[in-house]
Amino acid sequence: CGRIEGMGPSGVVVTPDIHLWADDAHGTVKVFDMTDAKPPFSDLRPAATISTGALCRADEIGFDPKDHVIVVGNPEEHPPFAAIISSDAPYEVLSKISFPDASGLEQPLWDPGLKGGRMLLTVPGKGDDDAKIAILDLSKPKAPVVETTYSTPNCSSGLALGPSQHLLVGCEGGKPLIIVNALNGKKITTVAGTHGADEIWYNPGDNHFYAPSGFSATPTLSVIDAESGKLLYNLPAGSVSHSVAAYSGNNHVFVPITIPTPASNRRMQC
């Protein structure tokens, strides 16, 4: 399964019924009922453990509230596939969507404004120019449909949906991020001054996109105006920073980093 793909956990999502879903090793997904959970959570146990049928780690995860399904990417399988799981007990695996031409699978993202609700899924290709976003119709979850795809060369990692159906797409190899129209896949702009990103985030509290890039000599957190698509700042970040989350209640942004080195400490203090 590779250096990290046998390990877990990975993606996490919380549904409106206060159930936390977390991907884990060996293609499993665990469900926790958080209704009465209190810190320090030492007695919390999974309400269910679901096998997607994959051998390696289940990776990123998304929730479709309209059709009551969870979408789980299994990027290291041959071929990669997305598992469609009922979000209602007993949490049955309803179907699987295989991507024979993919080199992996990345982030699922629910877009309520696209044709009444569609799941978007980034699909890395075997060549850089083959990267795309798959648009999934899950209205019949036992027979899901890949309705169409948007070509996004070199860009097939994180997704974040901002206002006016502006969709920020994470890009590989330190290449600038792009913003596309989620309704038709047409590129709106390239965000000059950004240097790629894995996971990304839209914070409605300040109307900004956030995109960490931690695999270069100067790790950064790019802050992008979601309305104009222009880069506002490249803030210093930590080595191997690749995920981010924001809390719109106070506009605090959280970026996990590795153990700091003297060099990264100097950058953070500047």
PDB file of N, CA and C in Angstrom, residues 21-30 49-61 70-75 77 81-85 91-97:
ATOM      1  N   TRP A  21     -17.908  10.488  10.956  1.00  0.00           N
ATOM      2  CA  TRP A  21     -17.416   9.429  10.079  1.00  0.00           C
ATOM      3  C   TRP A  21     -15.927   9.650   9.850  1.00  0.00           C
ATOM      4  N   ALA A  22     -15.137   8.599  10.024  1.00  0.00           N
ATOM      5  CA  ALA A  22     -13.693   8.709   9.844  1.00  0.00           C
ATOM      6  C   ALA A  22     -13.175   7.514   9.037  1.00  0.00           C
ATOM      7  N   ASP A  23     -12.386   7.816   7.995  1.00  0.00           N
ATOM      8  CA  ASP A  23     -11.727   6.760   7.226  1.00  0.00           C
ATOM      9  C   ASP A  23     -10.574   6.194   8.022  1.00  0.00           C
ATOM     10  N   ASP A  24     -10.260   4.917   7.759  1.00  0.00           N
ATOM     11  CA  ASP A  24      -9.178   4.279   8.492  1.00  0.00           C
ATOM     12  C   ASP A  24      -8.425   3.331   7.568  1.00  0.00           C
ATOM     13  N   ALA A  25      -7.475   2.616   8.143  1.00  0.00           N
ATOM     14  CA  ALA A  25      -6.656   1.674   7.381  1.00  0.00           C
ATOM     15  C   ALA A  25      -7.504   0.522   6.845  1.00  0.00           C
ATOM     16  N   HIS A  26      -6.928  -0.184   5.858  1.00  0.00           N
ATOM     17  CA  HIS A  26      -7.540  -1.401   5.310  1.00  0.00           C
ATOM     18  C   HIS A  26      -8.937  -1.154   4.746  1.00  0.00           C
ATOM     19  N   GLY A  27      -9.148   0.041   4.159  1.00  0.00           N
ATOM     20  CA  GLY A  27     -10.404   0.325   3.492  1.00  0.00           C
ATOM     21  C   GLY A  27     -11.608   0.399   4.410  1.00  0.00           C
ATOM     22  N   THR A  28     -11.397   0.713   5.680  1.00  0.00           N
ATOM     23  CA  THR A  28     -12.528   0.762   6.615  1.00  0.00           C
ATOM     24  C   THR A  28     -12.979   2.194   6.879  1.00  0.00           C
ATOM     25  N   VAL A  29     -14.232   2.310   7.279  1.00  0.00           N
ATOM     26  CA  VAL A  29     -14.816   3.584   7.689  1.00  0.00           C
ATOM     27  C   VAL A  29     -15.498   3.349   9.032  1.00  0.00           C
ATOM     28  N   LYS A  30     -15.234   4.233   9.999  1.00  0.00           N
ATOM     29  CA  LYS A  30     -15.818   4.076  11.335  1.00  0.00           C
ATOM     30  C   LYS A  30     -16.787   5.214  11.619  1.00  0.00           C
ATOM     31  N   THR A  49     -18.352  -0.181  12.134  1.00  0.00           N
ATOM     32  CA  THR A  49     -17.147  -0.220  11.315  1.00  0.00           C
ATOM     33  C   THR A  49     -17.526  -0.855   9.983  1.00  0.00           C
ATOM     34  N   ILE A  50     -17.292  -0.126   8.902  1.00  0.00           N
ATOM     35  CA  ILE A  50     -17.751  -0.533   7.573  1.00  0.00           C
ATOM     36  C   ILE A  50     -16.545  -0.808   6.697  1.00  0.00           C
ATOM     37  N   SER A  51     -16.558  -1.906   5.978  1.00  0.00           N
ATOM     38  CA  SER A  51     -15.504  -2.202   5.015  1.00  0.00           C
ATOM     39  C   SER A  51     -15.939  -1.758   3.626  1.00  0.00           C
ATOM     40  N   THR A  52     -15.093  -0.987   2.965  1.00  0.00           N
ATOM     41  CA  THR A  52     -15.380  -0.593   1.583  1.00  0.00           C
ATOM     42  C   THR A  52     -14.952  -1.672   0.591  1.00  0.00           C
ATOM     43  N   GLY A  53     -14.225  -2.681   1.098  1.00  0.00           N
ATOM     44  CA  GLY A  53     -13.697  -3.718   0.219  1.00  0.00           C
ATOM     45  C   GLY A  53     -12.304  -3.429  -0.287  1.00  0.00           C
ATOM     46  N   ALA A  54     -11.728  -2.307   0.114  1.00  0.00           N
ATOM     47  CA  ALA A  54     -10.371  -1.954  -0.305  1.00  0.00           C
ATOM     48  C   ALA A  54      -9.352  -2.607   0.612  1.00  0.00           C
ATOM     49  N   LEU A  55      -8.126  -2.783   0.100  1.00  0.00           N
ATOM     50  CA  LEU A  55      -7.034  -3.333   0.891  1.00  0.00           C
ATOM     51  C   LEU A  55      -6.275  -2.242   1.628  1.00  0.00           C
ATOM     52  N   CYS A  56      -6.097  -1.099   0.969  1.00  0.00           N
ATOM     53  CA  CYS A  56      -5.312  -0.015   1.546  1.00  0.00           C
ATOM     54  C   CYS A  56      -6.217   0.995   2.230  1.00  0.00           C
ATOM     55  N   ARG A  57      -5.629   2.041   2.747  1.00  0.00           N
ATOM     56  CA  ARG A  57      -6.335   3.054   3.516  1.00  0.00           C
ATOM     57  C   ARG A  57      -7.441   3.703   2.702  1.00  0.00           C
ATOM     58  N   ALA A  58      -8.629   3.821   3.273  1.00  0.00           N
ATOM     59  CA  ALA A  58      -9.656   4.700   2.712  1.00  0.00           C
ATOM     60  C   ALA A  58      -9.209   6.131   2.976  1.00  0.00           C
ATOM     61  N   ASP A  59      -9.392   7.000   1.982  1.00  0.00           N
ATOM     62  CA  ASP A  59      -8.767   8.326   2.069  1.00  0.00           C
ATOM     63  C   ASP A  59      -9.800   9.414   2.350  1.00  0.00           C
ATOM     64  N   GLU A  60     -10.110  10.248   1.387  1.00  0.00           N
ATOM     65  CA  GLU A  60     -10.955  11.402   1.674  1.00  0.00           C
ATOM     66  C   GLU A  60     -12.436  11.043   1.564  1.00  0.00           C
ATOM     67  N   ILE A  61     -13.270  11.904   2.166  1.00  0.00           N
ATOM     68  CA  ILE A  61     -14.657  11.536   2.407  1.00  0.00           C
ATOM     69  C   ILE A  61     -15.558  12.754   2.199  1.00  0.00           C
ATOM     70  N   ILE A  70     -22.685   8.727   1.960  1.00  0.00           N
ATOM     71  CA  ILE A  70     -21.298   9.094   2.182  1.00  0.00           C
ATOM     72  C   ILE A  70     -20.481   8.580   0.996  1.00  0.00           C
ATOM     73  N   VAL A  71     -19.564   9.414   0.500  1.00  0.00           N
ATOM     74  CA  VAL A  71     -18.673   9.015  -0.593  1.00  0.00           C
ATOM     75  C   VAL A  71     -17.258   8.913  -0.039  1.00  0.00           C
ATOM     76  N   VAL A  72     -16.631   7.745  -0.244  1.00  0.00           N
ATOM     77  CA  VAL A  72     -15.295   7.479   0.289  1.00  0.00           C
ATOM     78  C   VAL A  72     -14.363   7.104  -0.859  1.00  0.00           C
ATOM     79  N   GLY A  73     -13.251   7.827  -0.978  1.00  0.00           N
ATOM     80  CA  GLY A  73     -12.272   7.523  -2.006  1.00  0.00           C
ATOM     81  C   GLY A  73     -11.304   6.447  -1.557  1.00  0.00           C
ATOM     82  N   ASN A  74     -11.000   5.518  -2.465  1.00  0.00           N
ATOM     83  CA  ASN A  74      -9.998   4.471  -2.221  1.00  0.00           C
ATOM     84  C   ASN A  74      -8.937   4.582  -3.323  1.00  0.00           C
ATOM     85  N   PRO A  75      -7.946   5.474  -3.124  1.00  0.00           N
ATOM     86  CA  PRO A  75      -7.050   5.853  -4.219  1.00  0.00           C
ATOM     87  C   PRO A  75      -5.986   4.834  -4.577  1.00  0.00           C
ATOM     88  N   GLU A  77      -6.244   1.502  -4.778  1.00  0.00           N
ATOM     89  CA  GLU A  77      -6.716   0.230  -5.336  1.00  0.00           C
ATOM     90  C   GLU A  77      -6.465   0.201  -6.846  1.00  0.00           C
ATOM     91  N   PHE A  81     -11.320   3.379  -6.683  1.00  0.00           N
ATOM     92  CA  PHE A  81     -12.774   3.446  -6.724  1.00  0.00           C
ATOM     93  C   PHE A  81     -13.318   4.277  -5.567  1.00  0.00           C
ATOM     94  N   ALA A  82     -14.538   4.787  -5.782  1.00  0.00           N
ATOM     95  CA  ALA A  82     -15.264   5.489  -4.730  1.00  0.00           C
ATOM     96  C   ALA A  82     -16.370   4.583  -4.223  1.00  0.00           C
ATOM     97  N   ALA A  83     -16.459   4.424  -2.912  1.00  0.00           N
ATOM     98  CA  ALA A  83     -17.530   3.640  -2.295  1.00  0.00           C
ATOM     99  C   ALA A  83     -18.668   4.575  -1.900  1.00  0.00           C
ATOM    100  N   ILE A  84     -19.898   4.161  -2.208  1.00  0.00           N
ATOM    101  CA  ILE A  84     -21.087   4.927  -1.859  1.00  0.00           C
ATOM    102  C   ILE A  84     -21.780   4.194  -0.712  1.00  0.00           C
ATOM    103  N   ILE A  85     -21.884   4.841   0.450  1.00  0.00           N
ATOM    104  CA  ILE A  85     -22.383   4.211   1.674  1.00  0.00           C
ATOM    105  C   ILE A  85     -23.604   4.969   2.172  1.00  0.00           C
ATOM    106  N   TYR A  91     -25.909   1.416   7.601  1.00  0.00           N
ATOM    107  CA  TYR A  91     -24.737   1.906   6.884  1.00  0.00           C
ATOM    108  C   TYR A  91     -24.256   0.920   5.814  1.00  0.00           C
ATOM    109  N   GLU A  92     -25.153   0.569   4.941  1.00  0.00           N
ATOM    110  CA  GLU A  92     -24.845  -0.394   3.883  1.00  0.00           C
ATOM    111  C   GLU A  92     -23.998   0.253   2.786  1.00  0.00           C
ATOM    112  N   VAL A  93     -23.003  -0.500   2.275  1.00  0.00           N
ATOM    113  CA  VAL A  93     -22.281  -0.077   1.067  1.00  0.00           C
ATOM    114  C   VAL A  93     -23.216  -0.322  -0.111  1.00  0.00           C
ATOM    115  N   LEU A  94     -23.670   0.752  -0.739  1.00  0.00           N
ATOM    116  CA  LEU A  94     -24.708   0.653  -1.762  1.00  0.00           C
ATOM    117  C   LEU A  94     -24.149   0.371  -3.151  1.00  0.00           C
ATOM    118  N   SER A  95     -22.947   0.902  -3.434  1.00  0.00           N
ATOM    119  CA  SER A  95     -22.358   0.724  -4.764  1.00  0.00           C
ATOM    120  C   SER A  95     -20.916   1.202  -4.752  1.00  0.00           C
ATOM    121  N   LYS A  96     -20.240   0.982  -5.877  1.00  0.00           N
ATOM    122  CA  LYS A  96     -18.869   1.455  -6.060  1.00  0.00           C
ATOM    123  C   LYS A  96     -18.737   2.017  -7.468  1.00  0.00           C
ATOM    124  N   ILE A  97     -17.935   3.087  -7.598  1.00  0.00           N
ATOM    125  CA  ILE A  97     -17.653   3.679  -8.904  1.00  0.00           C
ATOM    126  C   ILE A  97     -16.160   3.543  -9.157  1.00  0.00           C
TER     127      ILE A  97
END
